Tab-separated table of C-alpha atoms in Angstrom:
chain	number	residue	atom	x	y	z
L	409	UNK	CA	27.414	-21.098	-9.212
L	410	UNK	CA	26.138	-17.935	-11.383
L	411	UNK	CA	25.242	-20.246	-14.611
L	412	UNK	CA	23.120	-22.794	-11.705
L	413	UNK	CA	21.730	-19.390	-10.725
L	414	UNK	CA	20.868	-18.656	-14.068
L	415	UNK	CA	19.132	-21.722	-14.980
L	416	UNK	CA	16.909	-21.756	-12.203
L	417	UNK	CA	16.022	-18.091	-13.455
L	418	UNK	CA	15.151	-19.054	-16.813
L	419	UNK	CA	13.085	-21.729	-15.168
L	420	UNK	CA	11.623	-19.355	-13.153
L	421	UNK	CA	10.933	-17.221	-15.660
L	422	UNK	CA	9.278	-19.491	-18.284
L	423	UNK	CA	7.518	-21.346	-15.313
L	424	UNK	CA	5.863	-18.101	-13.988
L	425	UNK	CA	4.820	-17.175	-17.277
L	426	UNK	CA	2.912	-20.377	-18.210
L	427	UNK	CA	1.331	-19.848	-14.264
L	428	UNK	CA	0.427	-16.470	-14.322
L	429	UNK	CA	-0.960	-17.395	-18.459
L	430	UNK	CA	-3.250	-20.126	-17.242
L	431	UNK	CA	-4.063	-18.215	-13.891
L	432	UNK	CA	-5.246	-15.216	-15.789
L	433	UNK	CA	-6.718	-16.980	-18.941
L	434	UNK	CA	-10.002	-14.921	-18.483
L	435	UNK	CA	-8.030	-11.844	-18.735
L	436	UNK	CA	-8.641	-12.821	-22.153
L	437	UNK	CA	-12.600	-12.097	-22.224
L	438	UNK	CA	-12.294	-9.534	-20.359
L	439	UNK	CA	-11.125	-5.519	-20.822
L	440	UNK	CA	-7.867	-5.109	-22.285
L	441	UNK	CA	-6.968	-3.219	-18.442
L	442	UNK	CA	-7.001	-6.542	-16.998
L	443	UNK	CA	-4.559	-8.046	-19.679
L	444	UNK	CA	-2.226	-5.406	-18.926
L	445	UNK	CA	-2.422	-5.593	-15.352
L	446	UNK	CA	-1.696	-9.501	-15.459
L	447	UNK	CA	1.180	-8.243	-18.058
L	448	UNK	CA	2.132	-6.333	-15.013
L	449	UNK	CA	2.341	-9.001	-12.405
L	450	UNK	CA	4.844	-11.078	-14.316
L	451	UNK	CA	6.817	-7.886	-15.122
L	452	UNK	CA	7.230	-7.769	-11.224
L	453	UNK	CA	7.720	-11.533	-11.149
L	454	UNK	CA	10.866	-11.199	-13.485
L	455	UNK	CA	12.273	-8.465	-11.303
L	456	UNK	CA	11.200	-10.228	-8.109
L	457	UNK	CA	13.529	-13.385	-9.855
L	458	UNK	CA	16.437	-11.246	-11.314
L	459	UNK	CA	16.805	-10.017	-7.286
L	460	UNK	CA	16.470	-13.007	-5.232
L	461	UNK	CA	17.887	-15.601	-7.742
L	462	UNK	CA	20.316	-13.663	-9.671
L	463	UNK	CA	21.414	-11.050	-7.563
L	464	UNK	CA	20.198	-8.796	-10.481
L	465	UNK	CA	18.850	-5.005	-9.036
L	466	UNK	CA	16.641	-3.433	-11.595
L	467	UNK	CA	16.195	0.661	-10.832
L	468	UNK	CA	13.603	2.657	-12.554
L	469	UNK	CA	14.910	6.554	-13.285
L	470	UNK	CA	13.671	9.899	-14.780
L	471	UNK	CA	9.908	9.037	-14.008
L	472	UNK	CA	9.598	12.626	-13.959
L	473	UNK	CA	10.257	13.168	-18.031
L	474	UNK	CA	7.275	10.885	-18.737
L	475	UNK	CA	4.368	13.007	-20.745
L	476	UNK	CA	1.153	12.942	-20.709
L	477	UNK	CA	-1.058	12.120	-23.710
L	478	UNK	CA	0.573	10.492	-26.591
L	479	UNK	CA	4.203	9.748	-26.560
L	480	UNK	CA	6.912	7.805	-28.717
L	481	UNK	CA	8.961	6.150	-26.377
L	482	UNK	CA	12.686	4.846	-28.313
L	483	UNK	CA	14.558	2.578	-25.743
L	484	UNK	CA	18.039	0.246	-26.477
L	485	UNK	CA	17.098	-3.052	-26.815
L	486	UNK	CA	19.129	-5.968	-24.625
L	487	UNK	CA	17.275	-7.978	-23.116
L	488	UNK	CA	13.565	-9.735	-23.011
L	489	UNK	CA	13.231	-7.237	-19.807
L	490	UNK	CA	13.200	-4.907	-21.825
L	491	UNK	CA	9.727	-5.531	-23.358
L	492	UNK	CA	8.335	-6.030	-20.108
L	493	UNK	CA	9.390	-2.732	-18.324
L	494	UNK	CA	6.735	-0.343	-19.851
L	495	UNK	CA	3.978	-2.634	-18.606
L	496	UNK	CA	5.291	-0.497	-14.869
L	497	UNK	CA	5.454	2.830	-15.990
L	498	UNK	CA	2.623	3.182	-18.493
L	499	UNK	CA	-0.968	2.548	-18.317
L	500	UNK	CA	-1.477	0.993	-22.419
L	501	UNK	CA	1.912	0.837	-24.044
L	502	UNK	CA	1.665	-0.698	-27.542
L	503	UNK	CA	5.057	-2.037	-28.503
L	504	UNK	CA	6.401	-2.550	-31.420
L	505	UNK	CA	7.850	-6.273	-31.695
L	506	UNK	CA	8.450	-9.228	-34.208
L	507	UNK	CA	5.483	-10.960	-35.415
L	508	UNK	CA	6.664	-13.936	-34.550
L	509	UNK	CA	6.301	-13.806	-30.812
L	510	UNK	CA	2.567	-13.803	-31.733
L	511	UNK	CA	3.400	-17.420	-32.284
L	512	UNK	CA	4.395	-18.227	-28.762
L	513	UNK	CA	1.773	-19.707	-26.081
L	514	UNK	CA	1.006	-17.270	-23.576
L	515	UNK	CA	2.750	-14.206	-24.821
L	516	UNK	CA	1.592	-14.303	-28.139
L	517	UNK	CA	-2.088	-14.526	-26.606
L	518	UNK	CA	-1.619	-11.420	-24.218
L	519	UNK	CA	0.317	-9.686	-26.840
L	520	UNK	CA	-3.270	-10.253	-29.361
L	521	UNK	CA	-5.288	-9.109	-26.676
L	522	UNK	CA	-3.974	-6.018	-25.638
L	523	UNK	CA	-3.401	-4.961	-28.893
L	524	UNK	CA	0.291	-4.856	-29.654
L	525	UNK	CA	2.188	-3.977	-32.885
L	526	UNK	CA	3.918	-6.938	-34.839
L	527	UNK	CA	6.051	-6.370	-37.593
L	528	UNK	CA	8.116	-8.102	-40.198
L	529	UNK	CA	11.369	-7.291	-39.526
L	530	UNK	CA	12.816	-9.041	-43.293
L	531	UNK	CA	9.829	-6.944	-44.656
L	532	UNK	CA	9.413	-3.794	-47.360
L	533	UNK	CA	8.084	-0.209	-47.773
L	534	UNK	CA	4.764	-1.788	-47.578
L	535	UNK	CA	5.820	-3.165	-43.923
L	536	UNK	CA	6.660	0.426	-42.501
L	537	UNK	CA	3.396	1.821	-43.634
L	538	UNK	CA	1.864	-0.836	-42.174
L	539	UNK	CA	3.579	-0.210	-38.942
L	540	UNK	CA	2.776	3.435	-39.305
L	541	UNK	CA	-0.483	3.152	-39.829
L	542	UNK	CA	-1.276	1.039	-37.363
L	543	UNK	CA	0.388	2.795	-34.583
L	544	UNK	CA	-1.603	5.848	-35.399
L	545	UNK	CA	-4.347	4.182	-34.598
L	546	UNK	CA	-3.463	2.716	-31.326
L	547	UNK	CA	-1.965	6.498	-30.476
L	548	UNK	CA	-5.242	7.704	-31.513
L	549	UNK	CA	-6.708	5.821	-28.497
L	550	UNK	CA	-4.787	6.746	-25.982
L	551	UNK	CA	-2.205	4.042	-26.128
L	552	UNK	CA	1.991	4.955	-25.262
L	553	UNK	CA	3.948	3.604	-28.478
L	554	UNK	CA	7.459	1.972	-27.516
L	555	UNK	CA	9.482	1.408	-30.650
L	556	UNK	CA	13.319	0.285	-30.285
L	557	UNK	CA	15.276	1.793	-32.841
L	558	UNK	CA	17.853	-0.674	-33.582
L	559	UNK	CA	15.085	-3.299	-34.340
L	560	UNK	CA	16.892	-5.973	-32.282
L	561	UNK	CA	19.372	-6.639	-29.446
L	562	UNK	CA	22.379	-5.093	-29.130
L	563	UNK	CA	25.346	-5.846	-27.139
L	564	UNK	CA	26.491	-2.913	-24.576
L	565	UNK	CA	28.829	-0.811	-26.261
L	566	UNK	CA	28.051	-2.059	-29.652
L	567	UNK	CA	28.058	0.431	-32.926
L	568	UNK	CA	24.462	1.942	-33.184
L	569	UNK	CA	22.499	1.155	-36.087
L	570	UNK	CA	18.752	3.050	-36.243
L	571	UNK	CA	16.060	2.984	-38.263
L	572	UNK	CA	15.635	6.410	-39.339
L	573	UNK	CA	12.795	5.720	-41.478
L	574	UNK	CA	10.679	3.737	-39.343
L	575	UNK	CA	11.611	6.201	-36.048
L	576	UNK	CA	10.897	9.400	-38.247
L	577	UNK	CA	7.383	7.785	-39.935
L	578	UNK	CA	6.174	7.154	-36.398
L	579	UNK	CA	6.933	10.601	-35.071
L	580	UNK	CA	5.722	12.176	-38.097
L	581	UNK	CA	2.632	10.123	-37.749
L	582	UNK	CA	1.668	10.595	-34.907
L	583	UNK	CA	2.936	13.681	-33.831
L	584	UNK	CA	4.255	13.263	-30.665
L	585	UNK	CA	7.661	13.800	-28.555
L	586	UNK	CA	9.834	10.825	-28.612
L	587	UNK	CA	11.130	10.174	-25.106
L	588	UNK	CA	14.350	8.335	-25.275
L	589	UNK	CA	15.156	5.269	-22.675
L	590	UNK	CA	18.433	4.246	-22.240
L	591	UNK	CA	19.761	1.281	-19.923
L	592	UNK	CA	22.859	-1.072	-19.381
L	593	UNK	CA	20.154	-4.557	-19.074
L	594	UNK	CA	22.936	-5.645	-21.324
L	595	UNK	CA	25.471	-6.790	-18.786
L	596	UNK	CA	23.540	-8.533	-16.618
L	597	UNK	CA	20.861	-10.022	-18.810
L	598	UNK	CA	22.812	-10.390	-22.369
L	599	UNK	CA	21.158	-10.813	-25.291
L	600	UNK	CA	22.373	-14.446	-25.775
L	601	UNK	CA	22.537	-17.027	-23.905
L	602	UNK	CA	21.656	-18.450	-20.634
L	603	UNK	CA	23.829	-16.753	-18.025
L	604	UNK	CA	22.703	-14.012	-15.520
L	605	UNK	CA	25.518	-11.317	-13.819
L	606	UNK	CA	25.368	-10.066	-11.277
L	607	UNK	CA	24.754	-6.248	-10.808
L	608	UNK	CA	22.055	-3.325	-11.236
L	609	UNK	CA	19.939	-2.897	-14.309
L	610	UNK	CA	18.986	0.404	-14.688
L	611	UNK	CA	16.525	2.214	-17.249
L	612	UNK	CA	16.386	5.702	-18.315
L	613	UNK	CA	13.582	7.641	-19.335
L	614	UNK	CA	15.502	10.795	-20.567
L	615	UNK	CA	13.916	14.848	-21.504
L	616	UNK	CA	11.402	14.116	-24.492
L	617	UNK	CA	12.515	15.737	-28.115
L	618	UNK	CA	10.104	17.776	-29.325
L	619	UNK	CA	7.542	16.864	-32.086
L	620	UNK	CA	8.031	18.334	-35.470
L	621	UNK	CA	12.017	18.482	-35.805
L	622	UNK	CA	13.051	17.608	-39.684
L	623	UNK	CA	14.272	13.663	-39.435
L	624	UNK	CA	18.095	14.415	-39.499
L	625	UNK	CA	18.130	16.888	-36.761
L	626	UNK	CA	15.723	14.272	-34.703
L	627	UNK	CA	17.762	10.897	-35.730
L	628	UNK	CA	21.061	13.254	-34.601
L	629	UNK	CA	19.588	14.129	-31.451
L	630	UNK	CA	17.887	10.815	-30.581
L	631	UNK	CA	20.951	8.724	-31.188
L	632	UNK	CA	23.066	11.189	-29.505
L	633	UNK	CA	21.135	11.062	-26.278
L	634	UNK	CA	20.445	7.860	-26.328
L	635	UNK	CA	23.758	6.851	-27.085
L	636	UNK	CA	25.563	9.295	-24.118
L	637	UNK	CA	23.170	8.408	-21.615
L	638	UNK	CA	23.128	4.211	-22.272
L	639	UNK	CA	26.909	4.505	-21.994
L	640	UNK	CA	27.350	6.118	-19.066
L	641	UNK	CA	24.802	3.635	-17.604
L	642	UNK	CA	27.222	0.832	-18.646
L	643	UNK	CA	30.403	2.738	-17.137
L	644	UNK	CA	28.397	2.729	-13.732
L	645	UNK	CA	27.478	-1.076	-14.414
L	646	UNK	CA	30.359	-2.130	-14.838
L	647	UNK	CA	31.529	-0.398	-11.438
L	648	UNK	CA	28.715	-1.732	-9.794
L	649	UNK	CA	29.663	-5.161	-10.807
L	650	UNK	CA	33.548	-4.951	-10.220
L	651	UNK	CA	32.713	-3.815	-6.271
L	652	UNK	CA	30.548	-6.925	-6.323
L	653	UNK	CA	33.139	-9.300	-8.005
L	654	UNK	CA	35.813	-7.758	-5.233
């Protein structure tokens, strides 16, 4: 029954998406606001599908660490939610992703338009100064960067593996606090494959790390928060889902 579930969810998903992309085509023309606000809808439309399809709860928590002004925001990486979720809690984020989902209809378009920041992620030195650069300007205009430090998905649980130079080039850059985002999307929306668990997705947004630390004492502390608090989010999944199961 939960893989039927699931497949109606990815249907859902990729349906709404080519909907709300048609629907809002002149989103395109328009002020970047309005790109990000249609970004928005289908952010809600995922969660709206994860609940009533699924059986998937997604909670929101530490609203209440978010800065003002420019910010480097360093979240685990699961899921294709997890792209999605700033669009709710930030006015402009620019996200870092892979070039190549500049390629796909409708969310490469929206992804052009409000200005995100595609990388190589087989690329050089010349790559991460690219990246740098780039999101110096977009924090220069007023725009929340969201970087995940691991580059790709990750599997709950799994051995870290960060980026120090790209994480430590951005900060340095643009001189902001890095605000670290944990969550357990993992173990209800894995990073493979079709199937959907039931259970609660939760996200994170921990107390930001100052600006200005020397990049060992920052990787240390952003792994190690990260790190504690993602884990104890997948402890309390996987409670959440064994009362569920029983």
């Amino acid at each position: 029954m939960m893989m039927f579930r699931s497949l109606l969810f990815v249907i859902w998903m990729y349906g709404l998406m080519a909907v709300l992309g048609i629907l809002f085509l002149p989103a395109l023309l328009l002020p970047k606001s309005v790109a990000f606000w249609a970004i928005s809808i289908y952010a809600r439309g995922l969660i709206f599908g994860l609940r009533v399809i699924c059986g998937i709860e997604v909670e929101i928590r530490g609203r209440q660490h978010m800065p003002r002004g420019t910010v480097l925001y360093a979240g685990k990486h699961s899921c294709m939610l997890d792209v999605f979720i700033p669009f709710l809690v930030m006015p402009a984020p620019a996200i870092i992703l892979k070039q190549e989902l500049l390629w796909y209809p409708f969310l490469g378009w929206y992804a052009l338009k409000t200005a995100m920041i595609p990388i190589d992620r087989a690329g050089n030195t010349r790559t991460l100064k690219k990246m740098v650069a780039t999101a110096k300007v977009r924090a220069e205009d007023g725009r929340q960067i969201v970087i995940f430090p691991e580059g790709t998905r990750t599997e709950p649980g799994a051995a870290p593996a960060y980026h120090a130079a790209g994480i430590s080039g951005l900060a340095k850059a643009i001189e902001a606090p890095i605000v670290p985002v944990a969550t357990n999307a993992g173990l209800c929306w894995p990073g493979r494959g079709l199937k959907r668990n039931k259970g609660r997705i939760v996200y994170e947004i921990l107390p930001p790390i100052p600006a200005g630390l020397p990049r060992r004492e920052l990787m240390a502390r952003l792994q190690a928060d990260l790190e504690t608090a993602s884990d104890a989010l997948v402890d309390e999944g996987r409670d959440v889902q064994k009362h569920l199961a029983s």
